[in-house]
mmCIF file of C-alpha atoms in Angstrom:
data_model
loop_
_atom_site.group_PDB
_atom_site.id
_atom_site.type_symbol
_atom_site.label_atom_id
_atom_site.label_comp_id
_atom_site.label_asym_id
_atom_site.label_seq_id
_atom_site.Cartn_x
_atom_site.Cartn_y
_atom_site.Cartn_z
ATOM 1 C CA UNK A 13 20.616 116.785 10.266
ATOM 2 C CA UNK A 14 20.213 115.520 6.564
ATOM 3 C CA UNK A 15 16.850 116.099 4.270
ATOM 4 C CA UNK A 16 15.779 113.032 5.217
ATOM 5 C CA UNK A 17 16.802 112.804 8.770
ATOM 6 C CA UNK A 18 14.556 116.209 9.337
ATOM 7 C CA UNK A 19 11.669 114.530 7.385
ATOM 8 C CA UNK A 20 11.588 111.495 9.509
ATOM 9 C CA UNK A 21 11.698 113.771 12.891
ATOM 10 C CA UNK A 22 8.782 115.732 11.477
ATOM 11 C CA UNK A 23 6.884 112.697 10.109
ATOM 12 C CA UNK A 24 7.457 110.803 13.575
ATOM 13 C CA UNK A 25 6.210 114.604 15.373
ATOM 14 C CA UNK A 26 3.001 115.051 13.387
ATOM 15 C CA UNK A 27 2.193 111.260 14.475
ATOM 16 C CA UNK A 28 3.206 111.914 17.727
ATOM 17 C CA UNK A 29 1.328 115.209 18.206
ATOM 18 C CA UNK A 30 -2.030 113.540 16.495
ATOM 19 C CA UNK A 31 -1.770 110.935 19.333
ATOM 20 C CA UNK A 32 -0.747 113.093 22.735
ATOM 21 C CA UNK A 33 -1.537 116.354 21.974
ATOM 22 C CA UNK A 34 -0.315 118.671 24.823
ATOM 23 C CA UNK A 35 -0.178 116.553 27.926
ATOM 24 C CA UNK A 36 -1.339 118.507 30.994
ATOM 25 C CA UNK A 37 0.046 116.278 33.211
ATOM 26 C CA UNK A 38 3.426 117.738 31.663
ATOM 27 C CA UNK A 39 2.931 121.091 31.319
ATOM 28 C CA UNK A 40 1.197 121.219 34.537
ATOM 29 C CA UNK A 41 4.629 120.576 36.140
ATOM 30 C CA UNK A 42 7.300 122.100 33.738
ATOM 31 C CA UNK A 43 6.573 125.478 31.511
ATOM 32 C CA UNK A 44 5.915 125.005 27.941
ATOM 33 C CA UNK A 45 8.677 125.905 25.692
ATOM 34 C CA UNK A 46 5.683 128.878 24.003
ATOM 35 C CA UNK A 47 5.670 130.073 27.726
ATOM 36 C CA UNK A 48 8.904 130.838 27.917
ATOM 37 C CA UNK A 49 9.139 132.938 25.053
ATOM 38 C CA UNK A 50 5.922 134.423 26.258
ATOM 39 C CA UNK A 51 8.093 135.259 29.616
ATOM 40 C CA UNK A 52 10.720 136.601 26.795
ATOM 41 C CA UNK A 53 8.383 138.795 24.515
ATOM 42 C CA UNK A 54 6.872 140.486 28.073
ATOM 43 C CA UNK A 55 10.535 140.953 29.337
ATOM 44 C CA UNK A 56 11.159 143.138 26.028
ATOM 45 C CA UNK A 57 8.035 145.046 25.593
ATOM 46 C CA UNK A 58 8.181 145.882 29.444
ATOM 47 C CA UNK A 59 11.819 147.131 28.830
ATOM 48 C CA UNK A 60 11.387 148.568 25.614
ATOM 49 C CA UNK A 61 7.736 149.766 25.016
ATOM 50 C CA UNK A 62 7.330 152.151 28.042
ATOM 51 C CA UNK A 63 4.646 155.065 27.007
ATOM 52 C CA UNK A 64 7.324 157.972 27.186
ATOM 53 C CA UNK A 65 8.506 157.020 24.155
ATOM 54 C CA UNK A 66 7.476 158.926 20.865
ATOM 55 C CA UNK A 67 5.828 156.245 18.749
ATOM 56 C CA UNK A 68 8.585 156.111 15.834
ATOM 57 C CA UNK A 69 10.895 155.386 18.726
ATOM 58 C CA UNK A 70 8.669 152.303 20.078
ATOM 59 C CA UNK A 71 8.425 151.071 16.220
ATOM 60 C CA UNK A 72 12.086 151.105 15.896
ATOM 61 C CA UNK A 73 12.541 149.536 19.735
ATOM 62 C CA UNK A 74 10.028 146.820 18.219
ATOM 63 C CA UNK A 75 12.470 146.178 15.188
ATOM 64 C CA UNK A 76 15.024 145.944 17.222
ATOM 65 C CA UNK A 77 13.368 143.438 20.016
ATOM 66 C CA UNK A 78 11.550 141.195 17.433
ATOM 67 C CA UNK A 79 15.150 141.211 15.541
ATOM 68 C CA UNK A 80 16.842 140.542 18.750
ATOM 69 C CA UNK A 81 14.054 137.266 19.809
ATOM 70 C CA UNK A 82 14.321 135.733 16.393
ATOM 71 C CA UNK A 83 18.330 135.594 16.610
ATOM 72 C CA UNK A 84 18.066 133.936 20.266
ATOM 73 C CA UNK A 85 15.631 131.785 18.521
ATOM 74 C CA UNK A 86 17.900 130.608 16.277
ATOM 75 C CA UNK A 87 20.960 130.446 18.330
ATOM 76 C CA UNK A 88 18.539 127.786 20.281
ATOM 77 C CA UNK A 89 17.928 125.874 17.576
ATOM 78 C CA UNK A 90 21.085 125.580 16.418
ATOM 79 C CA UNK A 91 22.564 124.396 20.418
ATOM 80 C CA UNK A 92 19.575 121.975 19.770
ATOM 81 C CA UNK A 93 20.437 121.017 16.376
ATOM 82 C CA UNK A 94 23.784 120.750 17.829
ATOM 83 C CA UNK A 95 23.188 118.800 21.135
ATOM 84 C CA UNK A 96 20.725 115.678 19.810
ATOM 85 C CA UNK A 97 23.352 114.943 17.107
ATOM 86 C CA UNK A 98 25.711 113.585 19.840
ATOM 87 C CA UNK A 99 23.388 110.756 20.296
ATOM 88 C CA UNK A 100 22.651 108.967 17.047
ATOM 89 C CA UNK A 101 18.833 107.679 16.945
ATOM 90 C CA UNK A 102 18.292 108.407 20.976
ATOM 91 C CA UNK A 103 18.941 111.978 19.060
ATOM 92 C CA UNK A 104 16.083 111.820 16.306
ATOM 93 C CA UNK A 105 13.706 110.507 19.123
ATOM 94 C CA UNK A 106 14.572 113.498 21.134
ATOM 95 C CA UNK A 107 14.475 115.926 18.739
ATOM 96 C CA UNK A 108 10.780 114.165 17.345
ATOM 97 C CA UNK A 109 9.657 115.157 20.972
ATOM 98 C CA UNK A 110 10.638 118.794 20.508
ATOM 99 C CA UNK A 111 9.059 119.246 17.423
ATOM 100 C CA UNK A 112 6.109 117.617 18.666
ATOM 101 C CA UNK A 113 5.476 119.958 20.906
ATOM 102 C CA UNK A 114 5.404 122.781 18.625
ATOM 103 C CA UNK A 115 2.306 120.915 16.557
ATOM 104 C CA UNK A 116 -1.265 121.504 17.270
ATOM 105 C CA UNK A 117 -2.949 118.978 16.047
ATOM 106 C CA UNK A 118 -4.988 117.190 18.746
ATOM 107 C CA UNK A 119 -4.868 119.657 21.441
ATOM 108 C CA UNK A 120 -6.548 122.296 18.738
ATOM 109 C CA UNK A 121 -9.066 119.822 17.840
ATOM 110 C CA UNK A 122 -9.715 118.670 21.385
ATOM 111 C CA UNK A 123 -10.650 122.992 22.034
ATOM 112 C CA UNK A 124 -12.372 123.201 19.201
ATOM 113 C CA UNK A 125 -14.742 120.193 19.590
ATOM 114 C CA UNK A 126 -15.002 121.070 23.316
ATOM 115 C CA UNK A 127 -17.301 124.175 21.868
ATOM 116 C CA UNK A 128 -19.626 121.239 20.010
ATOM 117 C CA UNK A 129 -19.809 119.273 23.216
ATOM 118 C CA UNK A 130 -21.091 122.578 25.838
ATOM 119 C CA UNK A 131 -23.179 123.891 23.148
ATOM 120 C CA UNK A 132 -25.190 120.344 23.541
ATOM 121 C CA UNK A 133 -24.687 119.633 26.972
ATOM 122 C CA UNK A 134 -25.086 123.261 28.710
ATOM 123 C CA UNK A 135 -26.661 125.483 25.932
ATOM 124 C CA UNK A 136 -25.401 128.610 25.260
ATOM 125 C CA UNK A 137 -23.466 129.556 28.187
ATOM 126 C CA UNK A 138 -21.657 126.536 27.927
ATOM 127 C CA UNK A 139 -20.530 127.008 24.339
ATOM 128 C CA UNK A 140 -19.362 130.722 25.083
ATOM 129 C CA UNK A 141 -17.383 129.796 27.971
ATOM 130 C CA UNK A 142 -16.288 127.047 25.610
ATOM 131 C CA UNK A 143 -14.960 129.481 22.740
ATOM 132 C CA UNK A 144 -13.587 132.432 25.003
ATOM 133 C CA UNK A 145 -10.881 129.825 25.704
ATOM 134 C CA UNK A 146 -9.665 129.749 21.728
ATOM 135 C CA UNK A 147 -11.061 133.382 20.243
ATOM 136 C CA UNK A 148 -10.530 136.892 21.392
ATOM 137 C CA UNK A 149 -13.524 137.864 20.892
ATOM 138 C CA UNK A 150 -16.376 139.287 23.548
ATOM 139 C CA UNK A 151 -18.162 135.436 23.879
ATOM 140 C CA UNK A 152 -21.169 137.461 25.776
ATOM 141 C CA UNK A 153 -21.846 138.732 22.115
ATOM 142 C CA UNK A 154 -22.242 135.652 20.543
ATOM 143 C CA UNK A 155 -25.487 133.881 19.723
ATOM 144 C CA UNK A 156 -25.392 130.166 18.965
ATOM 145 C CA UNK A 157 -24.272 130.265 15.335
ATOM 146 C CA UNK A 158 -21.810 132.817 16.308
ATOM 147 C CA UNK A 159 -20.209 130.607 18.971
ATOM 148 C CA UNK A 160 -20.293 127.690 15.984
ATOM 149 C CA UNK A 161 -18.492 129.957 13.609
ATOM 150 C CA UNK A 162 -15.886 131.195 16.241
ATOM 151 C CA UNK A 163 -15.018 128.325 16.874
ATOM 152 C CA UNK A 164 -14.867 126.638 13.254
ATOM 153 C CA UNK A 165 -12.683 129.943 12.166
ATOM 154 C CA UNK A 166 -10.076 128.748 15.208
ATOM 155 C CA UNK A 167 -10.016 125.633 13.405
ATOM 156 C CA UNK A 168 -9.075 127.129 9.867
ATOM 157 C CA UNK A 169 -7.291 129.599 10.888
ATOM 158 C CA UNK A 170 -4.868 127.330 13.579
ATOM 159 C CA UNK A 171 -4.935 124.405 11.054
ATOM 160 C CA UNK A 172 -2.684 127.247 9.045
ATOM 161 C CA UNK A 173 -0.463 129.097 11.662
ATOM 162 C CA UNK A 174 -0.469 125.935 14.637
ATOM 163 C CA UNK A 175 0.317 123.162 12.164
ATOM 164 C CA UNK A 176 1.020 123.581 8.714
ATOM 165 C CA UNK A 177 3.192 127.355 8.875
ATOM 166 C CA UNK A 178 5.713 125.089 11.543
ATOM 167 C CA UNK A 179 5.778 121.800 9.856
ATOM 168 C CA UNK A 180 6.733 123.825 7.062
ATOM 169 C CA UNK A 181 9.635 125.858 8.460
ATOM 170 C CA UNK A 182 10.946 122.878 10.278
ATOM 171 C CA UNK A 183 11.060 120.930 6.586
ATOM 172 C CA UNK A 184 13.083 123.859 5.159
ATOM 173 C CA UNK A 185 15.092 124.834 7.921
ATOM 174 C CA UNK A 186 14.809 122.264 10.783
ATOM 175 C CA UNK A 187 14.951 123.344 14.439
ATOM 176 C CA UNK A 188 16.600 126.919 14.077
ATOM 177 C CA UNK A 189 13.373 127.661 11.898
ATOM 178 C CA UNK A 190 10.841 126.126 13.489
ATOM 179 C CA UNK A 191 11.869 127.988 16.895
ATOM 180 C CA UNK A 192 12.244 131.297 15.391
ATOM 181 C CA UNK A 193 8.578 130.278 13.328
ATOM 182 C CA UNK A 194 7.235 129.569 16.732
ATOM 183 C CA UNK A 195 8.854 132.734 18.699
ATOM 184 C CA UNK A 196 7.760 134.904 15.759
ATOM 185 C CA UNK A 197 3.957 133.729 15.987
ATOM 186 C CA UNK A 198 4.010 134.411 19.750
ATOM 187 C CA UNK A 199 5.125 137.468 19.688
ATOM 188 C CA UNK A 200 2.401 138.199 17.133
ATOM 189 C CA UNK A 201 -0.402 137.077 19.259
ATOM 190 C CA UNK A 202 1.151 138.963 22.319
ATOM 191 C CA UNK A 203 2.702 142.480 21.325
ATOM 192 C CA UNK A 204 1.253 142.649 17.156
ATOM 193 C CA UNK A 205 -1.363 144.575 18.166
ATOM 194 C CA UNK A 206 -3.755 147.840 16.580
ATOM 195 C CA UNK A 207 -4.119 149.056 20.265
ATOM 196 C CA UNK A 208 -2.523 152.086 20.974
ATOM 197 C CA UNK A 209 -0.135 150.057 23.136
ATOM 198 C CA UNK A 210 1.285 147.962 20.381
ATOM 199 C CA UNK A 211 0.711 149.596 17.099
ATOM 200 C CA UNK A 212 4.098 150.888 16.799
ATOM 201 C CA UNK A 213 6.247 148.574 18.899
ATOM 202 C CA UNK A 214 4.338 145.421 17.288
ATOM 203 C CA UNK A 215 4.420 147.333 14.003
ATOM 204 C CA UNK A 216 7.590 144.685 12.840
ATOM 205 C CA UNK A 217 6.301 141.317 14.593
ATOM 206 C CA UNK A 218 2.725 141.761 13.041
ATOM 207 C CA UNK A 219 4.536 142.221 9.302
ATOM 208 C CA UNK A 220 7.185 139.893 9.539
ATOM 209 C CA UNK A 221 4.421 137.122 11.150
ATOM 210 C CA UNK A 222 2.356 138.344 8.098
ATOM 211 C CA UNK A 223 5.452 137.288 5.794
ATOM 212 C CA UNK A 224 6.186 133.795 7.742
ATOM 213 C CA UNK A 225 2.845 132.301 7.022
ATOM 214 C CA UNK A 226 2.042 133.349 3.691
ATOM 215 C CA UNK A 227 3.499 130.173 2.220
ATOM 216 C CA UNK A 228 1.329 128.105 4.884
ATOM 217 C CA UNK A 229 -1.902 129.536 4.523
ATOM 218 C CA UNK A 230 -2.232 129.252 0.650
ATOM 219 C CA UNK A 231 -1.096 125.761 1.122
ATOM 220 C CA UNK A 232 -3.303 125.244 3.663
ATOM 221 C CA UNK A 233 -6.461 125.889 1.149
ATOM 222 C CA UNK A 234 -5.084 122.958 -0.774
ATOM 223 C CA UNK A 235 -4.865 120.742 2.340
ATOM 224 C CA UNK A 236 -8.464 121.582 3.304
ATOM 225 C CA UNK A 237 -9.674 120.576 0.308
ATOM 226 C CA UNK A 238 -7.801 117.479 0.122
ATOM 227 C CA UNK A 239 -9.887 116.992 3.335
ATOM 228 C CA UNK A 240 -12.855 117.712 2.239
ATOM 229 C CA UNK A 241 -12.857 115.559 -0.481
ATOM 230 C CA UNK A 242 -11.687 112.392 1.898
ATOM 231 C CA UNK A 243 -14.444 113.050 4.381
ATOM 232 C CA UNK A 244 -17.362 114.898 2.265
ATOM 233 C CA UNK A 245 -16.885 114.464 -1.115
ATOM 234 C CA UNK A 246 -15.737 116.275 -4.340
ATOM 235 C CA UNK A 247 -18.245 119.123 -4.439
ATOM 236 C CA UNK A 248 -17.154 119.959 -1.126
ATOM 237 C CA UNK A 249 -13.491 119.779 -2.263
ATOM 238 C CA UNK A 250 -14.015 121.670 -5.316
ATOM 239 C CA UNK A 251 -15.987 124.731 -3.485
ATOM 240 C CA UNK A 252 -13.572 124.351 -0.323
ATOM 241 C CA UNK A 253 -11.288 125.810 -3.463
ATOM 242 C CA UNK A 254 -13.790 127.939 -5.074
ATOM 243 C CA UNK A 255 -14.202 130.074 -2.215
ATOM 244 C CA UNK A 256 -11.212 130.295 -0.805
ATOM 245 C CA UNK A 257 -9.829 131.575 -4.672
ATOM 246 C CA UNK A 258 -12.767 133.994 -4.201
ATOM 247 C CA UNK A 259 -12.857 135.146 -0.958
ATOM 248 C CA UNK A 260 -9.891 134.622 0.619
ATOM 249 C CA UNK A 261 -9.327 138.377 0.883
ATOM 250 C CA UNK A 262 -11.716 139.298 2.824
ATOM 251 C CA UNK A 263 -10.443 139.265 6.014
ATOM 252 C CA UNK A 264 -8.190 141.684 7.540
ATOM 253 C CA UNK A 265 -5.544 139.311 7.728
ATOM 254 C CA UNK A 266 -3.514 138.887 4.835
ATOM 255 C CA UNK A 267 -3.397 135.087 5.818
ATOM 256 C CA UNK A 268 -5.958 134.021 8.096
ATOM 257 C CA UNK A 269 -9.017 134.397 5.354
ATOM 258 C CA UNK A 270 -7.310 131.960 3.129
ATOM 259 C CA UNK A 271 -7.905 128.726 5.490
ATOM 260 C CA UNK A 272 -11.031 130.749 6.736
ATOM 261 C CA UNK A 273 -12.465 130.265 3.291
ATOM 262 C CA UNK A 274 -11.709 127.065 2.378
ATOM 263 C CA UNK A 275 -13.199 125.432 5.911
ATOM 264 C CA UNK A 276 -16.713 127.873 4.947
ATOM 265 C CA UNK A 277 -16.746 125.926 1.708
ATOM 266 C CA UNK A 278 -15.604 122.719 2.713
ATOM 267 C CA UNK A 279 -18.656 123.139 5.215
ATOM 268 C CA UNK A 280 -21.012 125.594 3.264
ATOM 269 C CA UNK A 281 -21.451 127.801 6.112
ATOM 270 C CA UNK A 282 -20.744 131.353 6.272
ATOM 271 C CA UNK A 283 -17.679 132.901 8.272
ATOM 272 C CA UNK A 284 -16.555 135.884 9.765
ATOM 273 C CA UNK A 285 -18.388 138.970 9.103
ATOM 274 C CA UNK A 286 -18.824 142.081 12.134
ATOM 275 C CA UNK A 287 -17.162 140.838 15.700
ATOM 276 C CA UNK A 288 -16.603 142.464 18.783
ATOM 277 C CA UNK A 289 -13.475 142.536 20.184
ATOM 278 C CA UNK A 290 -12.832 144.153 23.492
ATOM 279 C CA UNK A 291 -16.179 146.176 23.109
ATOM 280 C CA UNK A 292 -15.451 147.562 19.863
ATOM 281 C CA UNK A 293 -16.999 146.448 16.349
ATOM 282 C CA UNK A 294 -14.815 145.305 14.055
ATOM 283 C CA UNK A 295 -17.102 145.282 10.391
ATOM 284 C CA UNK A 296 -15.561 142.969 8.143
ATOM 285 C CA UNK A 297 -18.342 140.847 5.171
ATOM 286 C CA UNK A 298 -19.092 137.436 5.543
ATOM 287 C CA UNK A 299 -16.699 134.693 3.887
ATOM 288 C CA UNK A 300 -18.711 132.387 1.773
ATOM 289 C CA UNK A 301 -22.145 134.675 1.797
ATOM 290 C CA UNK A 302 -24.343 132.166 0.374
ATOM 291 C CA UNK A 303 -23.460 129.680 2.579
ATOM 292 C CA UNK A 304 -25.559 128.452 4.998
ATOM 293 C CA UNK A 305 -26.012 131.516 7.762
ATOM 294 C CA UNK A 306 -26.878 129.674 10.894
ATOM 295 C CA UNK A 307 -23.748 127.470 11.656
ATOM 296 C CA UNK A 308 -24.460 124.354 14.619
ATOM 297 C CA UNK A 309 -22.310 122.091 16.735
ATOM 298 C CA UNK A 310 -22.652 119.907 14.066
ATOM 299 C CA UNK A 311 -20.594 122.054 11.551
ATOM 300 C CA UNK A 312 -18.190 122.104 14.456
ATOM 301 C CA UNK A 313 -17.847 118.525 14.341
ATOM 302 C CA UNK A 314 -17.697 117.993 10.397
ATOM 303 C CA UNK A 315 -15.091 121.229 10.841
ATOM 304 C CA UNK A 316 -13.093 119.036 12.961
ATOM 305 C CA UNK A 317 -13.195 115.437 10.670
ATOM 306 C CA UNK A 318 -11.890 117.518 7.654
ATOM 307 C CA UNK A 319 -9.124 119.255 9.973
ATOM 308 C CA UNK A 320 -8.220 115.920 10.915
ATOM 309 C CA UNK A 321 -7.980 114.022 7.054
ATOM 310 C CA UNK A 322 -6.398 117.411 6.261
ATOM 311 C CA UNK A 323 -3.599 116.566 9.086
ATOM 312 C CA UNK A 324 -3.373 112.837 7.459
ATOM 313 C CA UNK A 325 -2.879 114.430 4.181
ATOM 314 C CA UNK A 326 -0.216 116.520 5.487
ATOM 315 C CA UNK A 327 1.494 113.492 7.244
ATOM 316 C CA UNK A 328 1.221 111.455 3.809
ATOM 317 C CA UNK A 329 3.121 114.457 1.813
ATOM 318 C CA UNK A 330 6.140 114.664 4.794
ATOM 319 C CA UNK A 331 5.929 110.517 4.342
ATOM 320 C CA UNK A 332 6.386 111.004 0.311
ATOM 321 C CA UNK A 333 9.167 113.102 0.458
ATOM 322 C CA UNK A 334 11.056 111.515 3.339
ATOM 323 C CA UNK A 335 10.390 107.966 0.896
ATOM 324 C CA UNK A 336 11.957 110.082 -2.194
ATOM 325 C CA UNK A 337 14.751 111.122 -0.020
ATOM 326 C CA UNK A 338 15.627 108.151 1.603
#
């Protein structure tokens, strides 16, 4: 496809995505495409991970398999690429449905507002069992503000790696890159791992997922911003900036604090800080400490209006450049 062919597809995508989301009804009767390279990732670390292995053999099985996934990413992308070409617009429209279905924009906001909604309607049980279903973490941990930040850092941190990090590697290198973007971030959340299982075979997916959304998460502080200031205003802009610039390095993740902190300004609230994870503590300090410390379903919901205007601003930008292209 041309420049402008591949910014139409994703413009059409990102409007498609913010309308449908994930449709159950679908996916209820047909895997998702993330499923099968889930079914792919756990057919490699079952043949190549097994716990006889010396662990500087399992790191260099885990170069080899994440390696190995990202080429028959690519070689999918490019039959794609390939295939919807034969058929003119009928093409674009069918390649705007693939991409589409690598977005996350109303399907992550439908989760993450889903925590707002059982935090008001059943109380606190309701908003854990709410959260467990987007965060790792031990829910029966989690008072009410900690269930409220959970889920707000999902937002942030998804807004990053489930919308921005693919639109971005679909611009640059349409479906070949958006497939290996997508196969790469899966096998992240499934094998990149500090357990003893996956520290060495996930040793490669964890750094090279670290590389892929660099780009995306420092853009992603701009886009959050841009959000704030549409739905709350320029102070909320400007420190959605400010603390992002200024704690952004926080977390653990090289990536994930950057969104992190913008959202905590956007919303003065405070973010991370200690978890629990599978029973053990994991001590990190709060983003945006003198933010407001007791977060609410209503943060939540303002969390969720500036992910959305940040979504429209990202649709106006792919709109821009597909204009300056045409």
């Amino acid at each position: 496809m041309t420049i402008d062919e591949n910014l139409l597809v994703l413009l059409l995508a990102l409007l498609l995505d913010r309308i449908l989301g994930d449709p159950q009804w679908l996916w209820s009767r047909v895997p998702h495409p993330v499923a099968i390279f889930g079914a792919v990732i756990s057919y490699a670390d079952q043949q190549l991970n097994p716990s006889s292995l010396t662990g500087s053999q399992r790191r260099m099985n885990g170069v080899a398999a994440i390696l190995a996934l990202l080429l028959l990413a690519v070689a999918a992308g490019l039959v794609f690429d390939r295939f919807f070409a034969l058929f003119g617009l009928a093409g674009i429209l069918l390649e705007t449905g693939l991409v589409a279905i690598f977005l996350a924009q109303k399907s992550l906001a439908d989760h993450v507002a889903a925590v707002a909604i059982a935090l008001r309607d059943e109380g606190l049980a309701g908003g854990r069992a709410a959260v467990s279903r987007i965060v790792g973490r031990d829910p029966e941990t989690l008072d009410e503000p900690a269930v409220c930040r959970a889920a707000i850092e999902s937002l942030a941190e998804n807004f990053s790696d489930g919308v921005v990090a693919p639109a971005l590697w679909y611009a640059v290198f349409g479906l070949p890159g958006l497939l290996a973007y997508k196969m790469l971030n899966t096998a992240d959340s499934m094998i990149g791992h500090r357990s003893e299982k996956y520290i060495d075979f996930g040793w490669a997916a964890a750094r090279l997922d670290d590389v892929a959304n660099w780009p995306a998460a420092r853009l992603s502080i701009l886009l959050i911003a841009a959000g704030a200031w549409i739905r709350r205003g320029t102070s909320a802009s400007r420190e959605a900036v400010r603390v992002a610039m200024r704690d952004g390095g926080l977390h653990r993740s090289p990536n994930s604090g950057r969104p992190e902190a913008a959202m905590a300004g956007a919303l003065n609230v405070q973010l991370a800080g200690p978890r629990v994870y599978g029973g053990v503590i994991v001590a990190e300090p709060m983003i945006n400490n003198p933010g407001r410390d007791m977060a609410t379903a209503a943060d939540i919901e303002d969390g969720v209006s500036v992910f959305y205007a940040s979504c429209m601003v990202l649709t106006g930008i792919i709109f821009g450049l597909f204009l300056c292209f045409l």
